[in-house]
Tab-separated table of C-alpha atoms in Angstrom:
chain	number	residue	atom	x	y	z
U	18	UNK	CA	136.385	105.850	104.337
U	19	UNK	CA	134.219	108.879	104.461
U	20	UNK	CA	132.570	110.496	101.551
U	21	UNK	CA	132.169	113.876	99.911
U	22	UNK	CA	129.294	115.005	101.663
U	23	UNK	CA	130.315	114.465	105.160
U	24	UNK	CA	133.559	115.707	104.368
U	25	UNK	CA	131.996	119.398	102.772
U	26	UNK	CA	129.944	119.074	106.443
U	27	UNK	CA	133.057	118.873	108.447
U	28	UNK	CA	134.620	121.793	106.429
U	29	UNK	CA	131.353	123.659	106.849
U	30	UNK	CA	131.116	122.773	110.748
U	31	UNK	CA	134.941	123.933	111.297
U	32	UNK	CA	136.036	126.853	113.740
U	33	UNK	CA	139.063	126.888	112.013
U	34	UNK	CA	138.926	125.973	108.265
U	35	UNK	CA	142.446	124.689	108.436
U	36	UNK	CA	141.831	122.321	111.162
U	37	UNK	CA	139.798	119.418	110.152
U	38	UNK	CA	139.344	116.169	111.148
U	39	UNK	CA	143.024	113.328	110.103
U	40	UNK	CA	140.397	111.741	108.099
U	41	UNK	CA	138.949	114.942	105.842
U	42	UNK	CA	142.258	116.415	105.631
U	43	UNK	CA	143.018	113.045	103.771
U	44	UNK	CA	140.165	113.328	101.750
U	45	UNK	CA	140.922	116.743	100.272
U	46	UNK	CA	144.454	115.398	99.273
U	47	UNK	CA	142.593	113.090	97.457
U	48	UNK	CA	139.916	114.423	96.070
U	49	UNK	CA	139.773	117.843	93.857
U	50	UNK	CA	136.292	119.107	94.625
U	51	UNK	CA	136.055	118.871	97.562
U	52	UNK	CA	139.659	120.694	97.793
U	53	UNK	CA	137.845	123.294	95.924
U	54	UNK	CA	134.692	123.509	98.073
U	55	UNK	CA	137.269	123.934	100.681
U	56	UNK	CA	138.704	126.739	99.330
U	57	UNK	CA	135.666	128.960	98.547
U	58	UNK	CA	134.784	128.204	101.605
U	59	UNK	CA	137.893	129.391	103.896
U	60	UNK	CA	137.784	132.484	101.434
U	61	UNK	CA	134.130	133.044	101.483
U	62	UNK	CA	134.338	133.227	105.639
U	63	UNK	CA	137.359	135.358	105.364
U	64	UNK	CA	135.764	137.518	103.576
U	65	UNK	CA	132.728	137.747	105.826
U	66	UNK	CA	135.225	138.130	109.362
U	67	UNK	CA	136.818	141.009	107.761
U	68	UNK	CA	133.950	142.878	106.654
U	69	UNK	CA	134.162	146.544	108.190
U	70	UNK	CA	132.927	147.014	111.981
U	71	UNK	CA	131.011	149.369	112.598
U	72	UNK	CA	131.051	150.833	116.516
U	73	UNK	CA	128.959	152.930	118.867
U	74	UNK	CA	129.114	156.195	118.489
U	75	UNK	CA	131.059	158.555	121.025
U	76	UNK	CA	127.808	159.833	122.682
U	77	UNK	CA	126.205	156.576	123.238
U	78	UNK	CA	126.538	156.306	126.709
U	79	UNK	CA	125.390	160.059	127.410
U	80	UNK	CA	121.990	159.066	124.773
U	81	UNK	CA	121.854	155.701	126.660
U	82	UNK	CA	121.876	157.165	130.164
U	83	UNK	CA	119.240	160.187	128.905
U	84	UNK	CA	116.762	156.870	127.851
U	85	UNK	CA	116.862	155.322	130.713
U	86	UNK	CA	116.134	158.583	133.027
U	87	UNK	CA	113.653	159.620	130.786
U	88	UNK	CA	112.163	156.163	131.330
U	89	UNK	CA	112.171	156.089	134.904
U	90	UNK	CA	110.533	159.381	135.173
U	91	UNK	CA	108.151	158.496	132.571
U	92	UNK	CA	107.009	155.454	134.637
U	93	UNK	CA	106.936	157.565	138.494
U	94	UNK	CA	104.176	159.775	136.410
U	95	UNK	CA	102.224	157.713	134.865
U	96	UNK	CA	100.009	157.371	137.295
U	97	UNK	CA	99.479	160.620	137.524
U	98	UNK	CA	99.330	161.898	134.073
U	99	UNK	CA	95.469	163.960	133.273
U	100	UNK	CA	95.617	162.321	130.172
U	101	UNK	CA	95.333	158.784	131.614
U	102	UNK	CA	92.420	159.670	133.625
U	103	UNK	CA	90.826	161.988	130.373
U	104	UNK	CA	91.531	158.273	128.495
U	105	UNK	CA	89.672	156.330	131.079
U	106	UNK	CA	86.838	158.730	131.857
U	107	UNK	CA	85.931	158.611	128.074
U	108	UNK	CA	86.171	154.609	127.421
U	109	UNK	CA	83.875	154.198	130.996
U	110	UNK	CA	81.550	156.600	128.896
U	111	UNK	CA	81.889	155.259	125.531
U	112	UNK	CA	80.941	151.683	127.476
U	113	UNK	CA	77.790	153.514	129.138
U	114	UNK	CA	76.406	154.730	126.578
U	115	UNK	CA	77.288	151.799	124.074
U	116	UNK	CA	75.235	149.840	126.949
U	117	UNK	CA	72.433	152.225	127.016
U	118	UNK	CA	71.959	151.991	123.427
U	119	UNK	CA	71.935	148.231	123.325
U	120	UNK	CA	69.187	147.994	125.943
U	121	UNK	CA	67.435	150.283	124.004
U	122	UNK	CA	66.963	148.627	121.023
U	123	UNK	CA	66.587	145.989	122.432
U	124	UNK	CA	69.539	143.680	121.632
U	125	UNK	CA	69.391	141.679	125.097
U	126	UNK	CA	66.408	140.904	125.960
U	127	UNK	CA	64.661	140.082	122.143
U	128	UNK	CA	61.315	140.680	123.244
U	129	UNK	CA	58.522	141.589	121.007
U	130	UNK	CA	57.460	144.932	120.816
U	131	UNK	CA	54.073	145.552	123.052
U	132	UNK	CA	50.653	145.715	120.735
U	133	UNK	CA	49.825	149.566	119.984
U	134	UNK	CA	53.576	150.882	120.153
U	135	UNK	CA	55.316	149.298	117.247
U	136	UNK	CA	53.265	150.572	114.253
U	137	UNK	CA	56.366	149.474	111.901
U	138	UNK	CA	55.242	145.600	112.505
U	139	UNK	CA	51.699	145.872	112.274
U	140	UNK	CA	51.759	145.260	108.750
U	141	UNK	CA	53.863	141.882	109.971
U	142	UNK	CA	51.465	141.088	112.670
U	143	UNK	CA	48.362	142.104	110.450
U	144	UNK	CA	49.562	138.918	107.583
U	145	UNK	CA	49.550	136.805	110.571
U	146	UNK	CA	46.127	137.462	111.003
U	147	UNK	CA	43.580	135.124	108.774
U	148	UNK	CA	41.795	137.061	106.115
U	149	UNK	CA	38.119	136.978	105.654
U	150	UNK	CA	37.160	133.624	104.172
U	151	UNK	CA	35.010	133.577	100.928
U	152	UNK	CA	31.608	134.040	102.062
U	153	UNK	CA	32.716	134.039	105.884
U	154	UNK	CA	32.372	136.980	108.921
U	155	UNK	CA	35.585	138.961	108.670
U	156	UNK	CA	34.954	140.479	111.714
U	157	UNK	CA	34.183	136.955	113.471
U	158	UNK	CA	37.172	135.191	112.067
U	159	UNK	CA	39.317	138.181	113.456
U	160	UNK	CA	37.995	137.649	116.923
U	161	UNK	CA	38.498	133.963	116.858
U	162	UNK	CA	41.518	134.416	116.239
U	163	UNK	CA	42.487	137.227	118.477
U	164	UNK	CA	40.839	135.063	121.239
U	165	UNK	CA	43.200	134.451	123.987
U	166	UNK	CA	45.734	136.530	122.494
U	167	UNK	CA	46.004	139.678	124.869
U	168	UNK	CA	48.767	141.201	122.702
U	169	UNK	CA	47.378	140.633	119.112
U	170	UNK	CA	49.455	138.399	117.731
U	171	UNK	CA	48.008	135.510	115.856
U	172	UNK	CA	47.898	132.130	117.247
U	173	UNK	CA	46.996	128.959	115.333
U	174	UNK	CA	44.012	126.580	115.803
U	175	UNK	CA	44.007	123.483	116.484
U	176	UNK	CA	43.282	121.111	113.565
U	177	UNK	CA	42.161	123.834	111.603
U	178	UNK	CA	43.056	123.284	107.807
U	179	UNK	CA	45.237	125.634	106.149
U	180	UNK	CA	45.057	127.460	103.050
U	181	UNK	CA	47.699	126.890	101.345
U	182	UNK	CA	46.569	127.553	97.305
U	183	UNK	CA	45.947	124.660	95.229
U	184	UNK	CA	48.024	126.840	92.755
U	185	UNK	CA	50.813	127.450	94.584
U	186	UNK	CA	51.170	123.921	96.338
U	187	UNK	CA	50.827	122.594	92.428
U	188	UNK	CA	53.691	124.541	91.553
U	189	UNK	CA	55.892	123.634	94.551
U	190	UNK	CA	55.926	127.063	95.826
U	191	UNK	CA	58.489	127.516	98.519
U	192	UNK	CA	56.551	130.080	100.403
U	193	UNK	CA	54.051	126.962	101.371
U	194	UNK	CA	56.239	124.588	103.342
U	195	UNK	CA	54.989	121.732	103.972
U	196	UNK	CA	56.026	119.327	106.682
U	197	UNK	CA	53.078	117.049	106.619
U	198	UNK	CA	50.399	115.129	105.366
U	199	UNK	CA	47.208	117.340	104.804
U	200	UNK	CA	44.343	117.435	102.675
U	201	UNK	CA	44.708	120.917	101.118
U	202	UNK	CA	41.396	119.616	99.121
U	203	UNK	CA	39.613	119.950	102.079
U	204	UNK	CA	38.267	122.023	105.073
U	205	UNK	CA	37.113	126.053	103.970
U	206	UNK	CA	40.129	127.969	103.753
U	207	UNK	CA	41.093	129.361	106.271
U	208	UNK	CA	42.041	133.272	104.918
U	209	UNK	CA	45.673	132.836	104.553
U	210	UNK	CA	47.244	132.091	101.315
U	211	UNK	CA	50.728	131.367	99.984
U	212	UNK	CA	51.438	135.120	99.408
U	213	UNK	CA	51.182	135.433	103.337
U	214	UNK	CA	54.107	132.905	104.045
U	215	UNK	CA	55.027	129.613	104.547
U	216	UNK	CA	52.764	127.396	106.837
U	217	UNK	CA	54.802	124.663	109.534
U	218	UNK	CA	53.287	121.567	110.432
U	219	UNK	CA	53.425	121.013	114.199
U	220	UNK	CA	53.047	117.953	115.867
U	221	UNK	CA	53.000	117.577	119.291
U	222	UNK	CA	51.117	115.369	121.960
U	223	UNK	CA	47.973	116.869	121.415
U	224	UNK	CA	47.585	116.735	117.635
U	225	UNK	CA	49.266	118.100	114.574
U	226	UNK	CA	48.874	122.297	114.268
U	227	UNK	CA	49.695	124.327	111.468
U	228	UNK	CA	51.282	127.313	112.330
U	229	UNK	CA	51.760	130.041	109.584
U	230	UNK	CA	54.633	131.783	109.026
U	231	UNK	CA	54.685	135.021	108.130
U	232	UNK	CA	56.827	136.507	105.150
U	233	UNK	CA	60.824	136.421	106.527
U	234	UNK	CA	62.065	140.224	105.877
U	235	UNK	CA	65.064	140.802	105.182
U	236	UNK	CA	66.883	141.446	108.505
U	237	UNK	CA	64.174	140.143	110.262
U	238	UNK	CA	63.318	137.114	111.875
U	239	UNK	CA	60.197	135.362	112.790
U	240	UNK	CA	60.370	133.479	115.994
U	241	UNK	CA	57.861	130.613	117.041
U	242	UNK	CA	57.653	129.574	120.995
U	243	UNK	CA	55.325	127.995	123.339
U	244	UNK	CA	53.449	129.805	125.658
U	245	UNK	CA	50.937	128.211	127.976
U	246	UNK	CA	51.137	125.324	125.811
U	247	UNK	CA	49.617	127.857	122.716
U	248	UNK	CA	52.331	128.037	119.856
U	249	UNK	CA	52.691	131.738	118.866
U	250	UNK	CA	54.346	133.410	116.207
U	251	UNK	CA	55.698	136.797	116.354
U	252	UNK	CA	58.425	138.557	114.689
U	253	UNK	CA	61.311	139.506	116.488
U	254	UNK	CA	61.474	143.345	116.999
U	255	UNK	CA	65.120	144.322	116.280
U	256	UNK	CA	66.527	143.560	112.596
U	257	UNK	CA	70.341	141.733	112.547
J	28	UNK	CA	120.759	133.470	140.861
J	29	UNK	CA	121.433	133.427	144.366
J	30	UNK	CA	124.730	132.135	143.691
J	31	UNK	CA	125.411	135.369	141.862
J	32	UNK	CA	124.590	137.413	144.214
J	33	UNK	CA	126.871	135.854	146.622
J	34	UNK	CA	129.814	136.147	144.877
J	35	UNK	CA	128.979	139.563	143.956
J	36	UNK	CA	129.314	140.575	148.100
J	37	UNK	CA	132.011	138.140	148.533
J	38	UNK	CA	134.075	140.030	146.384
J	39	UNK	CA	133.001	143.125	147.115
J	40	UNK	CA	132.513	144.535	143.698
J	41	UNK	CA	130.508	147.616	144.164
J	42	UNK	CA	133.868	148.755	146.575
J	43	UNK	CA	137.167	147.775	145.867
J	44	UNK	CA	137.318	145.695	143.268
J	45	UNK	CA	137.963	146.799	139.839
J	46	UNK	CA	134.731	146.378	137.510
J	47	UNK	CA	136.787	145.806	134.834
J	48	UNK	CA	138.217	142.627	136.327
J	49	UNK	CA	135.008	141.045	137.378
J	50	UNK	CA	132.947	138.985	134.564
J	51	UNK	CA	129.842	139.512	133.634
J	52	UNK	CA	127.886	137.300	135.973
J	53	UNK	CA	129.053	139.289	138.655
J	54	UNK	CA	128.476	143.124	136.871
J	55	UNK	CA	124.799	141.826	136.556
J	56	UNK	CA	124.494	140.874	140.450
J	57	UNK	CA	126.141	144.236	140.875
J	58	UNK	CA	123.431	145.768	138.667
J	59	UNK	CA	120.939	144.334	140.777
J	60	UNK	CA	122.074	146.076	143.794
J	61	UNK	CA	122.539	149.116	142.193
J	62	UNK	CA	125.764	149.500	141.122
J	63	UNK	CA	126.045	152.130	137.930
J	64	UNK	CA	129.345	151.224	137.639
J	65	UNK	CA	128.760	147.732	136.467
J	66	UNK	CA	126.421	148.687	134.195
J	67	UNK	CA	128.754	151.333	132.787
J	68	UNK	CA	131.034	148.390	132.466
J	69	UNK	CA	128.633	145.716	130.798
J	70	UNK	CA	127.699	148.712	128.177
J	71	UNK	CA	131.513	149.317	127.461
J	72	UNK	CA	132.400	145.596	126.761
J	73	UNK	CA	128.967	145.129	124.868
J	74	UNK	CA	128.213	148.492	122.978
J	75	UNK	CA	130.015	147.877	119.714
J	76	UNK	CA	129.876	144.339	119.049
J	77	UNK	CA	126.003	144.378	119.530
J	78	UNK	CA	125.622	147.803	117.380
J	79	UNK	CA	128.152	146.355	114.775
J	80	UNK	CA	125.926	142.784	114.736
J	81	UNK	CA	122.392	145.172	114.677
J	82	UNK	CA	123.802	147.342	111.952
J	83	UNK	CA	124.439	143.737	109.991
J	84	UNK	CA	120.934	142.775	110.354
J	85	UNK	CA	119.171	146.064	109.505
J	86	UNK	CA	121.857	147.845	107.369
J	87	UNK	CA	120.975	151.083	109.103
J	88	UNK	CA	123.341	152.655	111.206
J	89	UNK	CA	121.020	155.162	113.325
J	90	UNK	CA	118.393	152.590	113.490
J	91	UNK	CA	120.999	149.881	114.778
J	92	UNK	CA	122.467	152.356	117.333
J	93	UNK	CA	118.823	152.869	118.914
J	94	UNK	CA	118.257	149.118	118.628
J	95	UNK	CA	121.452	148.726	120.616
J	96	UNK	CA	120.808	151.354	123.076
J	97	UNK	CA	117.090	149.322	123.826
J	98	UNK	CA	119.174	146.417	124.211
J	99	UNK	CA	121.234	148.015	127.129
J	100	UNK	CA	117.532	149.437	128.580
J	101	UNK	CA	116.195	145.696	128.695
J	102	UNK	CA	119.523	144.318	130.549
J	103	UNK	CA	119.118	147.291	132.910
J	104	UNK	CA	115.025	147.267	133.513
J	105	UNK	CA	115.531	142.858	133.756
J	106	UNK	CA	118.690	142.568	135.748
J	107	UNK	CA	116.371	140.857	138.524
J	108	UNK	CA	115.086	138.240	136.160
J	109	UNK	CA	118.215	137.452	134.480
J	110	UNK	CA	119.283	133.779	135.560
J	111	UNK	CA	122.809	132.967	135.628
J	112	UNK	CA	122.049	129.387	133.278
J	113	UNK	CA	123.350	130.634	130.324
J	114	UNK	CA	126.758	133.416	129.062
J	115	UNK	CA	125.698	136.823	129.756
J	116	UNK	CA	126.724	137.495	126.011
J	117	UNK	CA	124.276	134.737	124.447
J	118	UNK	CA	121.507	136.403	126.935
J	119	UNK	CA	122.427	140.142	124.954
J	120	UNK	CA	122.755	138.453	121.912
J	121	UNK	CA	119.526	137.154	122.249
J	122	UNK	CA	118.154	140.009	122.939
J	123	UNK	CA	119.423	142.711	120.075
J	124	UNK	CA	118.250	139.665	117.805
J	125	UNK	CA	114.913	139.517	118.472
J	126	UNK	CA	114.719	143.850	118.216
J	127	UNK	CA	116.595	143.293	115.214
J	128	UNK	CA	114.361	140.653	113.450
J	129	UNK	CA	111.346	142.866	115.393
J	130	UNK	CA	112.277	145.752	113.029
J	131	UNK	CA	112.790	143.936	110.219
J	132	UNK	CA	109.020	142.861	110.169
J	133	UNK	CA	108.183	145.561	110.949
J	134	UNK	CA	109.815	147.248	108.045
J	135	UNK	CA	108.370	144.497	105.342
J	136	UNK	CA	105.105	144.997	106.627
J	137	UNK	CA	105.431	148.629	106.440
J	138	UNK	CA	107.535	148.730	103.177
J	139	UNK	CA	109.637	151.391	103.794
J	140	UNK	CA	110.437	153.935	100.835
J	141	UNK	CA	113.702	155.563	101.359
J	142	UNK	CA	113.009	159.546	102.010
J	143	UNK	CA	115.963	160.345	99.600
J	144	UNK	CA	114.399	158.484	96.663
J	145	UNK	CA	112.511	161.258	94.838
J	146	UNK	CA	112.977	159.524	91.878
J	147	UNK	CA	111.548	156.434	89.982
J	148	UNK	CA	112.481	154.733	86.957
J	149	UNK	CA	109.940	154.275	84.135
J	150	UNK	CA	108.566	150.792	86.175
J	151	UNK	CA	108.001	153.203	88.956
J	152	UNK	CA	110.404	151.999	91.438
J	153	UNK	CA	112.167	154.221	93.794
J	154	UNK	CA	115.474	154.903	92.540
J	155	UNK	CA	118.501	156.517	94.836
J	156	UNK	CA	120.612	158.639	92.862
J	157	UNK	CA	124.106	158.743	93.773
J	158	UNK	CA	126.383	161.485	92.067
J	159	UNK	CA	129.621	160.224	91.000
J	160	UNK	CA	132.834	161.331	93.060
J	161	UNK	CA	134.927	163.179	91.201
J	162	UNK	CA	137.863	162.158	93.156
J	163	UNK	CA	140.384	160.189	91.933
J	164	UNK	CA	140.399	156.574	93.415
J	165	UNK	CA	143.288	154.019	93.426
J	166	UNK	CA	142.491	150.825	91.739
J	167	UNK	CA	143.434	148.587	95.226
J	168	UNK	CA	141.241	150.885	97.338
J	169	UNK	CA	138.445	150.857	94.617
J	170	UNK	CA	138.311	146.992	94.402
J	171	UNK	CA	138.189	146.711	98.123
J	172	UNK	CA	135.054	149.207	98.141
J	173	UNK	CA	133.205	147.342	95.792
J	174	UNK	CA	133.840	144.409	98.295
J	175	UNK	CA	133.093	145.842	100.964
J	176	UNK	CA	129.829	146.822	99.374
J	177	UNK	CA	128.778	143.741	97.503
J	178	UNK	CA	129.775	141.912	100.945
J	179	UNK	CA	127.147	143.879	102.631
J	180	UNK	CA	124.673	143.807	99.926
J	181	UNK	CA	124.568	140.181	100.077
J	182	UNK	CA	123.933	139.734	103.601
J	183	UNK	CA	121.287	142.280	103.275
J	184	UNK	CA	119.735	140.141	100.727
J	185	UNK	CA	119.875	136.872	102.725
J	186	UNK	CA	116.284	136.231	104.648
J	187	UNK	CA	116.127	137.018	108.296
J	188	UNK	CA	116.758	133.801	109.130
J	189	UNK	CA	119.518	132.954	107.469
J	190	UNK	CA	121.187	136.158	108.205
J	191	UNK	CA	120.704	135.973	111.727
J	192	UNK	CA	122.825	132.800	111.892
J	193	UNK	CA	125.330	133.561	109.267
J	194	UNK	CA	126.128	136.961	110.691
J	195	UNK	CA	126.980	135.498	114.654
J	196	UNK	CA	128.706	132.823	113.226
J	197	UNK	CA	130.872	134.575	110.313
J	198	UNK	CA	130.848	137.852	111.599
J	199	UNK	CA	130.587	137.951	115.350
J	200	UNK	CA	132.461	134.213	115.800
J	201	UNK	CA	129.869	133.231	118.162
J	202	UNK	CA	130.084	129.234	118.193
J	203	UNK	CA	127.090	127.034	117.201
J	204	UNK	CA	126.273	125.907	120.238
J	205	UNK	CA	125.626	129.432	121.845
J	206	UNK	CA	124.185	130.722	118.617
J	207	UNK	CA	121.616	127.460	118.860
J	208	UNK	CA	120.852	129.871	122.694
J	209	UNK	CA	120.689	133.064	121.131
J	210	UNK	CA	118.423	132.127	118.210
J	211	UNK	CA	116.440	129.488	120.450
J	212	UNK	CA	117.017	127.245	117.514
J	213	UNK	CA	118.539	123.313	117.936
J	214	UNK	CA	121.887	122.748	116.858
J	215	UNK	CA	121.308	121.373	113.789
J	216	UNK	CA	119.121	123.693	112.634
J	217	UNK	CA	121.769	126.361	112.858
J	218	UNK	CA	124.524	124.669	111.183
J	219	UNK	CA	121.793	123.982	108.301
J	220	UNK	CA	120.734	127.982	108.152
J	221	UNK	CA	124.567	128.743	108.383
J	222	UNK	CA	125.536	125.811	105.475
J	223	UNK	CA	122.552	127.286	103.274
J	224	UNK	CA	123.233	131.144	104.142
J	225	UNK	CA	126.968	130.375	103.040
J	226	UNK	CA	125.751	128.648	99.720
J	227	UNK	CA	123.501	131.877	98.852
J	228	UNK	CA	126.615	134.035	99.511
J	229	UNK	CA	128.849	132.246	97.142
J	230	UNK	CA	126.503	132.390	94.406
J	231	UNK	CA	126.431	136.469	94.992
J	232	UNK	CA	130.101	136.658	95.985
J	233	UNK	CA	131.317	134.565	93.032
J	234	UNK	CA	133.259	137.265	91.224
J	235	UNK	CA	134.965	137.733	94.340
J	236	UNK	CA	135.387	133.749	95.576
């Protein structure tokens, strides 16, 4: 004996509303609401067959043929239409120059700027630099540290202690980062303080170095790489 | 596909056979070949039950006629592709649904403000005014017009997917097994679109049930 719901699903499923299924068509006899789902539901579709039709109107084969020749003609001159050329000439430019501009300023290759031509980051360049030390030769601490640096940017001793204030280490300044175990106590300062940057604590095979870091600008980023085995630090030229 | 083609020669369609006698396999492999004809004849048995089954979908007459006529332009442009695995009708079908439920995204997205609604009311929605007829009606003919209309106000106000299904079923008579091809749906999906389009009509049709 089947129930309401699969009856409701034949009546739903039917072509023909009036033709269901020996056992459904027993059901309804017996059973009102489904009878009445029934109904609704043969007068709810005849309603819907016998909504108005609409048809094509008398031209539509002239406006259809018109479409399709204005199509094929479209598509024979394509090819040959100024404007596509005009379009592609001025993307291959847009793309040159776009390319051009890039190179420029330097987006691909990220090199630093040569010493002497970038006068914006020698204020950068110049915190890298150590400052006189109380009591010490300005002059000699700046050629130390220029030594062996063709291009003027700072390089870090070896084992040389670092500066970082007593002050600001105290107060867990986050310009003086810290990555290992020194004796800030010790050693003569070294000319850089905590308003220059952080400080990095290398360690590699040959010994721990500190490297300082100079202030992070805002668009700006400083960059630290080997070369010849020296650690350097420069900024990056172009800004992201 | 090649199959097609062969009975299209065998018969000899594009000479003296009737194109009105041949079925629509056959005007398609004559379409291939270049037969206007047959596609003169696949446009005359097609034109008004796909603009009648657009105009359901997109309740706009001009609109559905254009619809229709890109319809015809696809069949023409793809007569090589078309593969013989299916009814040519559930391959149209298929078609003028997908530009119809095309359009009607690209309508919602747009939100489309009827140019003859001036007006707003005071929450600032578009408003159509409709002068009053001054002729007199007859009471049969005026029920039947408000049927008509709240018939197709309802299936306007089904979603796209239910009216999809509920319109070839109810209104074109396609069966569920060809609608299931058309919509690219399973079976049972459409019969539970078409059962749940059907229950959303009866609560909007009740004073007419």
């Amino acid at each position: 004996m089947i129930g309401c719901n699969q009856v409701k699903r034949f009546i739903d499923e039917a072509d023909n509303p009036a033709l269901l299924p020996f056992e459904a068509s027993s059901h309804l006899e017996a059973c009102q609401p489904c009878k009445q789902f029934a109904g609704e539901r043969a007068a709810l579709r005849g309603m819907l067959a016998s909504t108005d039709r609409v048809s094509a109107p008398i031209n539509f084969d002239a406006m259809l043929r018109a479409r399709l020749a204005d199509r094929a003609s479209s598509r024979r001159a394509a090819w040959l239409a100024p404007a596509s050329y005009v379009r592609f000439g001025a993307a291959a430019a847009v793309l040159v120059v776009a390319i051009m501009a890039a190179q420029t300023g330097g987006l691909f290759t990220g090199s630093q700027p040569e010493a002497g031509k970038d006068k914006g980051d020698a204020a950068g360049r110049a915190a890298l630099m150590p400052g006189p030390r109380p009591g010490g030769n300005p002059a000699a601490l700046n050629n130390q540290a220029n030594a062996g640096t063709p291009d003027g940017t700072a390089t870090v001793r070896r084992n040389r202690p670092v500066q970082a204030t007593q002050a600001s280490y105290n107060r867990g300044d986050s310009r003086s980062i810290r990555t290992g175990a020194r004796d800030l106590s010790a050693g003569a300062p070294r000319g850089l303080n905590a308003q220059d940057g952080a400080v990095v604590l290398v360690r590699g095979k040959d010994g721990e170095r500190e490297v300082p870091m100079p202030t992070v600008s805002v668009g700006a980023q400083s960059l630290l790489y080997q070369t010849a085995g020296r650690p350097v630090v420069s900024n990056i030229r172009a800004s992201f | 596909m090649a199959t097609v083609t062969h009975e299209a020669h065998a018969i000899g369609i594009s000479g003296s056979r009737s194109v009105e006698t041949a079925n629509d396999h056959e005007l398609i492999a004559a379409i291939r070949d270049g037969d206007e004809a047959a596609f003169q004849e696949i446009v005359r048995r097609y034109r008004n039950p796909i603009t009648n089954f657009v105009y359901r979908m997109i309740d706009d007459y001009e609109r559905a006629v254009e619809l229709s006529q890109e319809t015809f332009i696809r069949v023409y442009t793809s007569a090589s592709r078309y593969q013989a695995n299916y009814s040519f009708s559930t391959y149209i079908y298929r078609i003028a649904s997908n530009l119809a439920i095309s359009e009607l995204r690209r309508r919602k997205r747009r939100k489309l403000v009827s140019l003859f609604s001036p007006f707003t009311n005071d929450e600032g929605e578009a408003i159509e005014i409709d002068p009053p007829d001054k002729n007199p009606l007859q009471d049969e003919s005026l029920i039947e017009n408000e049927r008509r209309t709240a018939v197709a106000r309802a299936i306007k106000s089904l979603p796209e997917k239910y009216r999809a299904a509920i319109v070839l079923r109810d209104v074109e008579g396609l069966s569920y097994d060809r609608i299931a091809q058309v919509l690219s749906l399973s079976e049972g999906t459409v019969k539970s679109r078409i059962n749940r389009a059907r229950n959303l009509l009866k609560e909007k049709l009740s004073a007419y049930i």
